N, CA and C of each residue as an Amber inpcrd file, in Angstrom:
protein
   444
  20.6670000 -18.5640000 -13.1870000  21.0840000 -16.9270000 -13.2060000
  22.4060000 -16.3750000 -11.7730000  23.6340000 -15.7980000 -12.8440000
  24.8230000 -15.7060000 -12.1610000  24.3970000 -14.6740000 -10.6410000
  25.1430000 -15.1390000  -9.7010000  24.6880000 -13.9210000  -8.9500000
  25.1820000 -13.5480000  -8.3220000  25.0820000 -11.8870000  -8.3180000
  25.9240000 -10.4130000  -8.2650000  26.2900000 -10.4610000  -6.6210000
  27.4110000  -9.8780000  -6.3940000  28.1560000  -9.6630000  -4.9840000
  28.0630000  -8.5050000  -4.7140000  26.2650000  -8.1250000  -4.4180000
  26.1830000  -6.8880000  -3.2850000  26.8870000  -5.8560000  -2.3300000
  27.6540000  -6.8740000  -2.1660000  28.8440000  -7.0660000  -0.6940000
  29.5240000  -6.2390000  -1.4910000  30.3850000  -6.7370000  -1.9940000
  31.6490000  -5.5780000  -2.7940000  31.0350000  -4.3220000  -3.4820000
  29.4870000  -4.3020000  -4.1540000  29.4330000  -2.9830000  -4.5760000
  28.7050000  -1.9510000  -3.1210000  28.3690000  -2.3850000  -2.0120000
  27.6590000  -1.3010000  -1.2170000  29.2370000  -1.0310000  -0.4400000
  29.9150000  -1.8320000   0.1780000  31.2560000  -1.9860000   0.8870000
  32.2270000  -0.9480000  -0.5170000  32.1400000  -0.9350000  -1.4890000
  33.1160000   0.1590000  -1.9080000  31.8070000   1.8260000  -2.1160000
  30.6210000   1.8330000  -2.4160000  29.7990000   2.7050000  -2.0200000
  30.0040000   3.9090000  -0.9940000  29.8970000   2.3880000   0.1100000
  29.8760000   2.8960000   1.0190000  31.2610000   3.6410000   1.7540000
  32.4090000   3.2550000   1.2600000  33.7060000   3.7600000   1.4170000
  33.6010000   5.0630000   0.9540000  33.1830000   5.0540000  -0.7780000
  32.9580000   6.3560000  -1.2760000  32.6290000   7.7580000  -0.7280000
  31.4140000   6.7630000  -0.4970000  30.1400000   8.2150000   0.4720000
  30.8720000   8.7490000   2.0690000  31.5540000   7.7140000   2.3090000
  32.3140000   8.2320000   3.9710000  33.5320000   9.3990000   3.7390000
  34.3500000   9.5770000   2.4650000  34.8930000   9.9470000   1.3880000
  34.6810000  11.4400000   1.7830000  33.5610000  11.2250000   0.6340000
  32.6120000  12.7460000   0.6260000  31.9860000  13.3920000   1.4670000
  31.8040000  12.7750000   2.9220000  31.5090000  13.5530000   3.4790000
  32.7110000  13.7130000   4.7270000  34.3950000  14.0710000   4.7860000
  34.8930000  13.8440000   5.6410000  35.3250000  15.2610000   5.2890000
  35.2440000  16.2660000   4.2640000  35.0620000  17.2750000   4.6850000
  34.3990000  18.5370000   5.4700000  32.8360000  17.9410000   5.5440000
  32.1780000  18.0560000   6.5340000  32.4590000  17.8180000   8.2390000
  33.0400000  16.7720000   8.4160000  33.2350000  15.7050000   9.8590000
  34.5200000  16.5410000  10.3150000  35.7350000  17.1810000   9.4370000
  36.5210000  17.7410000   9.1390000  36.0860000  19.3150000   9.6320000
  35.3340000  19.9960000   8.8580000  35.3760000  21.5000000   9.7650000
  33.9260000  21.6340000  10.4480000  33.5650000  20.3920000  11.4560000
  33.4980000  20.6710000  12.5260000  33.4870000  19.4900000  13.5150000
  34.7430000  19.2600000  13.7930000  35.2700000  17.9100000  14.6030000
  34.9280000  16.7430000  14.5130000  33.5930000  16.2140000  13.8000000
  32.8530000  15.3010000  13.9530000  32.9840000  13.9420000  13.2830000
  32.6850000  12.8340000  14.4580000  33.0630000  11.8730000  13.6070000
  32.2500000  11.2690000  12.6860000  31.7140000  10.3860000  11.9160000
  30.8700000   9.8040000  10.5690000  29.5690000   8.8780000  11.5010000
  29.9930000   9.0540000  12.8180000  28.4180000   8.3550000  12.9400000
  27.8600000   9.9510000  14.0530000  29.0950000   9.9660000  13.8860000
  28.0240000  11.8460000  14.9190000  26.9010000  12.9210000  13.1420000
  27.8580000  12.8220000  12.5610000  26.7930000  13.2730000  11.5440000
  26.1840000  12.2860000  10.8520000  26.2900000  10.8670000  10.7960000
  25.0930000  10.2580000  10.4880000  23.9440000  10.8270000  11.2480000
  23.7760000  10.7380000  12.7850000  22.9960000  10.3820000  13.1850000
  22.4010000  12.6490000  12.8480000  23.3950000  13.3940000  12.9020000
  22.9000000  14.4300000  12.3770000  21.9410000  14.2830000  10.8220000
  22.1850000  14.1990000  10.0820000  21.7610000  13.7280000   8.5750000
  20.7560000  13.0810000   9.2760000  20.7500000  11.8720000   9.4670000
  19.1910000  10.8590000  10.3250000  18.4650000  12.1310000  10.5890000
  18.2530000  12.5800000  11.0890000  17.4560000  13.0470000  11.9870000
  17.3050000  14.8020000  11.2730000  17.4920000  15.2390000  10.3850000
  17.0670000  16.6900000   9.5730000  17.1210000  15.6830000   8.9520000
  17.1260000  14.4530000   8.0530000  16.1110000  14.5180000   6.6190000
  15.3280000  13.4240000   6.8430000  14.9820000  12.9630000   8.5870000
  13.6200000  11.7640000   8.7510000  12.9900000  12.3690000   9.8540000
  12.7960000  14.0290000  10.0090000  11.8240000  14.6080000  10.8380000
  11.4440000  13.6680000  11.7910000  10.4430000  12.9280000  11.8730000
   9.4560000  11.7020000  12.4870000   9.6050000  10.5290000  13.0610000
  10.9750000  10.3940000  12.6510000  11.9220000   9.5750000  13.5450000
  13.1910000  10.3200000  14.3100000  12.3330000  10.2500000  15.0310000
  13.6720000  11.5240000  16.4890000  13.9170000  10.7080000  17.0710000
  14.0810000   9.2680000  17.7260000  14.3960000   9.0320000  19.0630000
  16.1430000   7.4310000  18.4180000  16.8260000   7.6540000  19.2810000
  17.5780000   7.2820000  19.4340000  17.6870000   5.6600000  19.0520000
  16.8420000   4.8740000  19.4250000  15.9580000   3.2420000  18.9210000
  15.2330000   3.8330000  17.3240000  14.6250000   4.9160000  16.6800000
  15.0630000   5.1520000  15.2290000  16.2800000   5.3330000  14.3350000
  17.0210000   5.2640000  14.8860000  18.3320000   5.9500000  14.3520000
  18.9600000   4.4530000  14.0410000  19.2380000   3.8630000  15.1740000
  19.2870000   1.9730000  15.2730000  18.6510000   1.6600000  14.5860000
  17.7750000   0.7580000  14.6860000  16.8920000   0.6100000  14.0450000
  16.6920000   0.5660000  12.3260000  17.1250000   1.8570000  11.7630000
  17.0240000   2.3830000  10.4960000  17.5690000   2.3590000   9.8980000
  19.2360000   3.0100000  10.3820000  20.5220000   3.4120000  10.3630000
  21.2560000   1.9970000  10.3770000  21.4590000   1.0240000  11.2040000
  21.5210000  -0.4750000  11.8040000  22.9060000   0.1100000  11.9680000
  23.2860000   1.1180000  12.5700000  24.5130000   1.7100000  13.4460000
  24.2000000   0.9520000  15.2400000  24.9580000   0.6810000  15.7310000
  25.1010000   0.0540000  16.8280000  24.4280000   0.8080000  18.0970000
  23.5550000   0.4630000  19.1440000  22.8760000   1.1250000  19.6300000
  23.8930000   1.9700000  20.8520000  25.4620000   1.5870000  21.0300000
  26.6050000   1.7720000  21.7630000  27.2590000   2.8570000  20.6950000
  27.2100000   3.1660000  19.5200000  27.8390000   4.2690000  18.6440000
  26.5250000   5.3920000  18.7420000  24.8700000   5.1130000  18.7880000
  24.3060000   6.1620000  18.6840000  24.1350000   6.9790000  20.0760000
  24.5400000   6.2080000  20.8610000  24.6150000   6.7300000  22.0680000
  25.8160000   7.6540000  22.5050000  26.8370000   7.0660000  22.1190000
  28.0410000   8.1280000  21.8750000  28.2660000   9.3790000  21.1230000
  27.6980000   9.6360000  20.2180000  27.0290000   9.5860000  19.1720000
  26.1050000  11.2910000  19.9610000  25.1460000  10.6330000  20.1560000
  24.0260000  11.5650000  20.7260000  24.5270000  12.4520000  21.8510000
  24.7760000  11.5330000  23.0350000  25.9970000  12.2690000  23.9200000
  26.8990000  13.6900000  23.1820000  27.1220000  13.0370000  22.3310000
  28.6820000  13.8750000  22.0500000  27.4270000  15.0120000  21.3530000
  26.7490000  14.9040000  20.2820000  26.3550000  15.8620000  19.9200000
  26.3100000  17.0030000  21.1370000  24.8090000  16.1250000  21.9230000
  24.3340000  17.3130000  22.7410000  25.4700000  18.2800000  23.7180000
  26.6910000  17.5530000  23.7440000  27.3520000  18.0190000  25.0770000
  27.6490000  19.2910000  24.0910000  27.5870000  19.2490000  23.0470000
  28.7030000  20.6190000  21.8670000  27.0900000  21.1230000  21.7790000
  26.3140000  21.0660000  21.9390000  24.8500000  22.0740000  21.4580000
  24.2140000  21.9230000  20.0540000  24.3760000  20.8170000  19.5210000
  24.0170000  20.1830000  17.9910000  22.7730000  20.0290000  18.1680000
  22.3040000  19.3300000  19.8890000  20.7880000  18.3490000  19.5910000
  20.4600000  18.3670000  21.5940000  19.3290000  18.6400000  20.9950000
  18.4260000  18.3200000  22.6480000  17.8460000  17.5670000  22.4500000
  17.6400000  17.0860000  24.1270000  16.7440000  15.6140000  23.9820000
  15.5340000  16.2770000  24.5910000  14.8190000  15.3100000  24.6400000
  13.0520000  16.2950000  25.1610000  12.6740000  14.9830000  26.0900000
  12.5460000  15.1530000  27.2260000  12.1290000  13.4060000  27.4970000
  10.4340000  13.8130000  27.7790000  10.0040000  12.2410000  27.4950000
   8.6630000  12.5900000  27.3100000   8.0910000  11.8040000  28.6490000
   6.9320000  13.5700000  29.5260000   6.4700000  13.4810000  30.2060000
   5.8270000  12.1710000  31.3250000   5.1230000  11.2170000  30.3670000
   4.9920000  10.6160000  30.5590000   6.2850000   9.2580000  31.0180000
   7.4030000   8.4610000  30.6020000   7.6780000   8.1450000  30.1190000
   9.1780000   8.1950000  30.0330000  10.4750000   8.8710000  31.2940000
  11.1950000   9.7820000  30.7920000  12.4030000   8.3590000  30.5640000
  12.5620000   7.1860000  30.3870000  13.2970000   6.1510000  29.4820000
  13.4380000   7.3740000  28.1190000  12.2320000   7.4260000  27.6890000
  11.8270000   7.6010000  26.3580000  12.1140000   9.2970000  25.7650000
  13.0120000   9.5200000  24.5430000  13.8840000  10.6880000  24.5880000
  13.5750000  10.8270000  23.1730000  13.3670000  12.3440000  22.8810000
  13.5050000  12.4440000  21.4690000  13.9180000  13.8220000  21.2120000
  14.5300000  13.6500000  19.9930000  15.9300000  14.4540000  19.8230000
  15.1000000  15.2550000  18.9230000  16.1360000  16.5460000  18.7510000
  16.3490000  17.6350000  18.1710000  17.2530000  18.2470000  18.1000000
  17.1450000  18.8740000  16.7090000  18.2470000  19.0180000  16.1640000
  18.5460000  20.8870000  16.3670000  19.2530000  21.5530000  17.1700000
  19.7210000  22.7250000  17.7400000  19.6490000  23.3880000  15.9980000
  19.9680000  24.8010000  16.0060000  19.8170000  26.0480000  14.8430000
  21.0890000  25.0880000  14.2390000  21.7680000  25.5500000  15.4060000
  23.7440000  24.8350000  14.9790000  23.6120000  23.1430000  13.8570000
  23.3200000  22.8240000  14.8620000  22.0820000  21.3930000  14.6780000
  22.5880000  20.7510000  12.8470000  21.0310000  22.2010000  12.3880000
  19.9520000  22.0380000  11.5620000  21.4560000  22.4570000  10.4290000
  22.6430000  23.4220000  10.8960000  23.0000000  23.8040000   9.6380000
  24.0420000  22.8230000   9.2800000  25.2260000  22.5450000   9.9240000
  25.9830000  21.0900000   9.9370000  25.3680000  20.6750000   9.1560000
  23.9720000  19.5430000   9.6470000  23.5040000  19.1090000   8.8680000
  22.7020000  19.2370000   7.5940000  23.1440000  20.5720000   7.1630000
  22.4610000  21.2910000   5.8690000  23.4980000  20.9510000   4.8150000
  24.9640000  21.1640000   5.4920000  26.2140000  20.9530000   4.8030000
  26.0490000  19.5630000   4.2170000  25.6890000  18.6610000   5.4580000
  25.8350000  17.4580000   5.4350000  24.8520000  17.0640000   3.8960000
  23.9190000  17.9220000   3.5470000  22.5040000  17.2580000   3.0760000
  23.6550000  18.0480000   1.7090000  24.1500000  18.9060000   1.3130000
  24.7160000  19.1140000  -0.1500000  25.3930000  18.8840000  -0.2480000
  26.6060000  17.8630000   0.3830000  27.1780000  16.6820000   0.1400000
  26.4240000  15.6660000   0.5500000  25.5620000  14.8300000   0.3740000
  24.7060000  13.8890000   0.3000000  24.7780000  14.0210000  -1.4000000
  23.9770000  15.1490000  -1.3040000  23.4650000  15.6070000  -3.1320000
  23.8690000  14.7540000  -3.7260000  25.6930000  15.5080000  -3.7880000
  26.2660000  15.3990000  -4.5800000  27.0200000  14.1160000  -4.9770000
  27.0980000  13.3860000  -4.1330000  26.9850000  11.9810000  -3.9110000
  26.6420000  11.1840000  -4.8840000  25.1960000  11.5790000  -4.3330000
  24.1800000  10.6540000  -5.2300000  23.9130000  11.2160000  -6.8610000
  23.9690000  12.4920000  -6.6390000  24.2930000  12.5550000  -7.8720000
  25.5330000  12.1650000  -8.8220000  26.7730000  11.9340000  -8.5530000
  27.5880000  11.0760000  -8.6800000  26.8780000   9.2450000  -8.4520000
  26.5770000   9.0910000  -7.6110000  26.2880000   7.7820000  -8.7790000
  25.8480000   7.0690000  -9.0020000  24.9110000   7.6050000  -9.1350000
  23.5710000   7.6000000  -9.9820000  24.0730000   8.2790000 -11.5400000
  24.8840000   9.0410000 -11.4420000  25.1420000   9.3790000 -12.9680000
  24.7150000   8.2060000 -14.2480000  24.4290000   8.9460000 -15.5560000
  24.1310000   8.0650000 -16.1660000  22.9980000   6.5010000 -16.8350000
  22.2990000   7.4240000 -15.3940000  21.0840000   6.0820000 -14.7230000
  20.0610000   7.1800000 -15.0540000  18.9630000   6.3580000 -16.4980000
  17.7130000   7.1510000 -16.6600000  16.9770000   6.6390000 -15.7130000
  15.4470000   7.7990000 -16.1250000  14.5830000   7.2530000 -14.3470000
  14.0140000   6.5770000 -15.0470000  13.8120000   5.7760000 -15.8230000
  13.4060000   4.0390000 -16.3180000  14.3830000   2.8380000 -15.5630000
  16.1170000   3.3700000 -15.5430000  16.8050000   2.6530000 -15.1360000
  16.6320000   2.6240000 -12.8590000  16.3410000   4.3410000 -12.9690000
  16.6860000   3.8250000 -11.8460000  14.7970000   3.4660000 -10.8370000
  14.0310000   4.0580000 -11.4690000  12.3830000   2.9770000 -10.9780000
  12.7570000   1.3510000 -10.8140000  13.3840000   1.1400000 -11.7080000
  13.8070000  -0.5360000 -11.6160000  14.6970000  -0.6980000 -10.4630000
  15.9990000  -0.2930000 -10.0360000  16.5250000   0.2560000  -9.5250000
  15.9020000   0.0100000  -7.8150000  14.9910000   1.1980000  -7.3670000
  14.0890000   1.6150000  -6.9610000  13.1810000  -0.0800000  -6.5790000
  12.8940000  -0.3560000  -7.3740000  11.6540000  -1.6440000  -7.3490000
  13.0230000  -3.1080000  -7.0880000  14.1450000  -3.0110000  -7.1340000
  14.3750000  -4.5880000  -6.9640000  15.3310000  -4.4640000  -6.2020000
  15.9890000  -2.9000000  -5.5790000  16.3900000  -2.7570000  -4.0350000
  14.9250000  -3.2260000  -2.9660000  13.8810000  -2.4730000  -3.2550000
  13.3030000  -3.2160000  -2.4960000  13.0390000  -4.0320000  -2.2510000
  12.7440000  -5.1840000  -2.7490000  12.5030000  -6.3920000  -3.1980000
  13.1860000  -7.2690000  -2.3880000  15.3750000  -6.2490000  -2.7920000
  16.1990000  -7.2420000  -1.9870000  16.1770000  -7.0590000  -0.3670000
  15.2940000  -5.5750000  -0.3290000  15.1720000  -5.6400000   1.5330000
  13.7860000  -5.7620000   1.7100000  12.9200000  -6.8530000   1.3790000
  12.0120000  -6.9390000   2.1870000  12.7820000  -8.3580000   2.1710000
  13.4610000  -9.1750000   1.1620000  14.4940000 -10.6490000   1.6390000
  15.4940000 -10.9880000   2.7810000  15.4350000  -9.3980000   2.7310000
  16.9130000  -8.9580000   3.4080000  15.6140000  -9.1610000   5.0900000
  15.1850000  -8.5730000   4.9230000  14.1710000  -8.9460000   6.2080000
  13.2300000  -9.7420000   6.4790000  13.1470000 -10.4860000   6.0730000
  12.6510000 -12.1400000   5.9620000  13.6410000 -13.2990000   6.6990000
  14.7640000 -13.0210000   5.7740000  16.0430000 -13.7470000   6.4520000
  15.4860000 -14.6840000   7.6240000  14.6980000 -13.5830000   8.7510000
  14.9080000 -14.1280000  10.2060000  13.9040000 -15.5600000  10.2810000
  12.7650000 -15.5980000   8.9010000  12.6270000 -16.7500000   9.3170000
  12.2300000 -17.9110000   8.0490000  13.9080000 -17.8420000   7.2670000
  14.3440000 -18.7200000   6.4820000  15.2140000 -19.2970000   6.9460000
  15.5880000 -20.5080000   6.5420000  16.9870000 -21.8800000   6.9220000
  18.3410000 -20.7130000   6.7880000  17.8980000 -19.7080000   6.0610000
  19.4830000 -19.4380000   5.7660000  19.4250000 -18.7680000   6.8130000
  18.8980000 -18.3260000   7.7640000  19.9630000 -17.2360000   9.6750000
  19.4820000 -19.3250000  10.6030000  20.7240000 -19.3400000  10.1960000
  21.1970000 -20.8170000  11.7220000  20.7590000 -19.9710000  12.7800000
């Protein structure tokens, strides 16, 4: 079986995604990381902690912390601390943060429409299934000898 280089494909897709999101970032003077935080919170309402963003998006903890602080300072999100454990905070988008995230979601939809153009529903389901298997394999890397 000939191996595919997913890194090249994903690298190109990530670069194009960043280009697609540039107009939203420029309009609101946001960094790509700040927009990623807003979109994550909008797209995943049950996952509302900085640790969730780090775990799911693979962003560096320091980048998430800086982005959250900046977004909070600018009034795009609020932090709600748990009364029982003040170390744990939940992030909530403000109305303005939701409006920005809505613009970002529109750009995301355009990006994914173009990315998957010409792919049939059957092909898309196969891609989804294969991607899930690949993601499971990635999760299992720590359990195998390929990770020194």
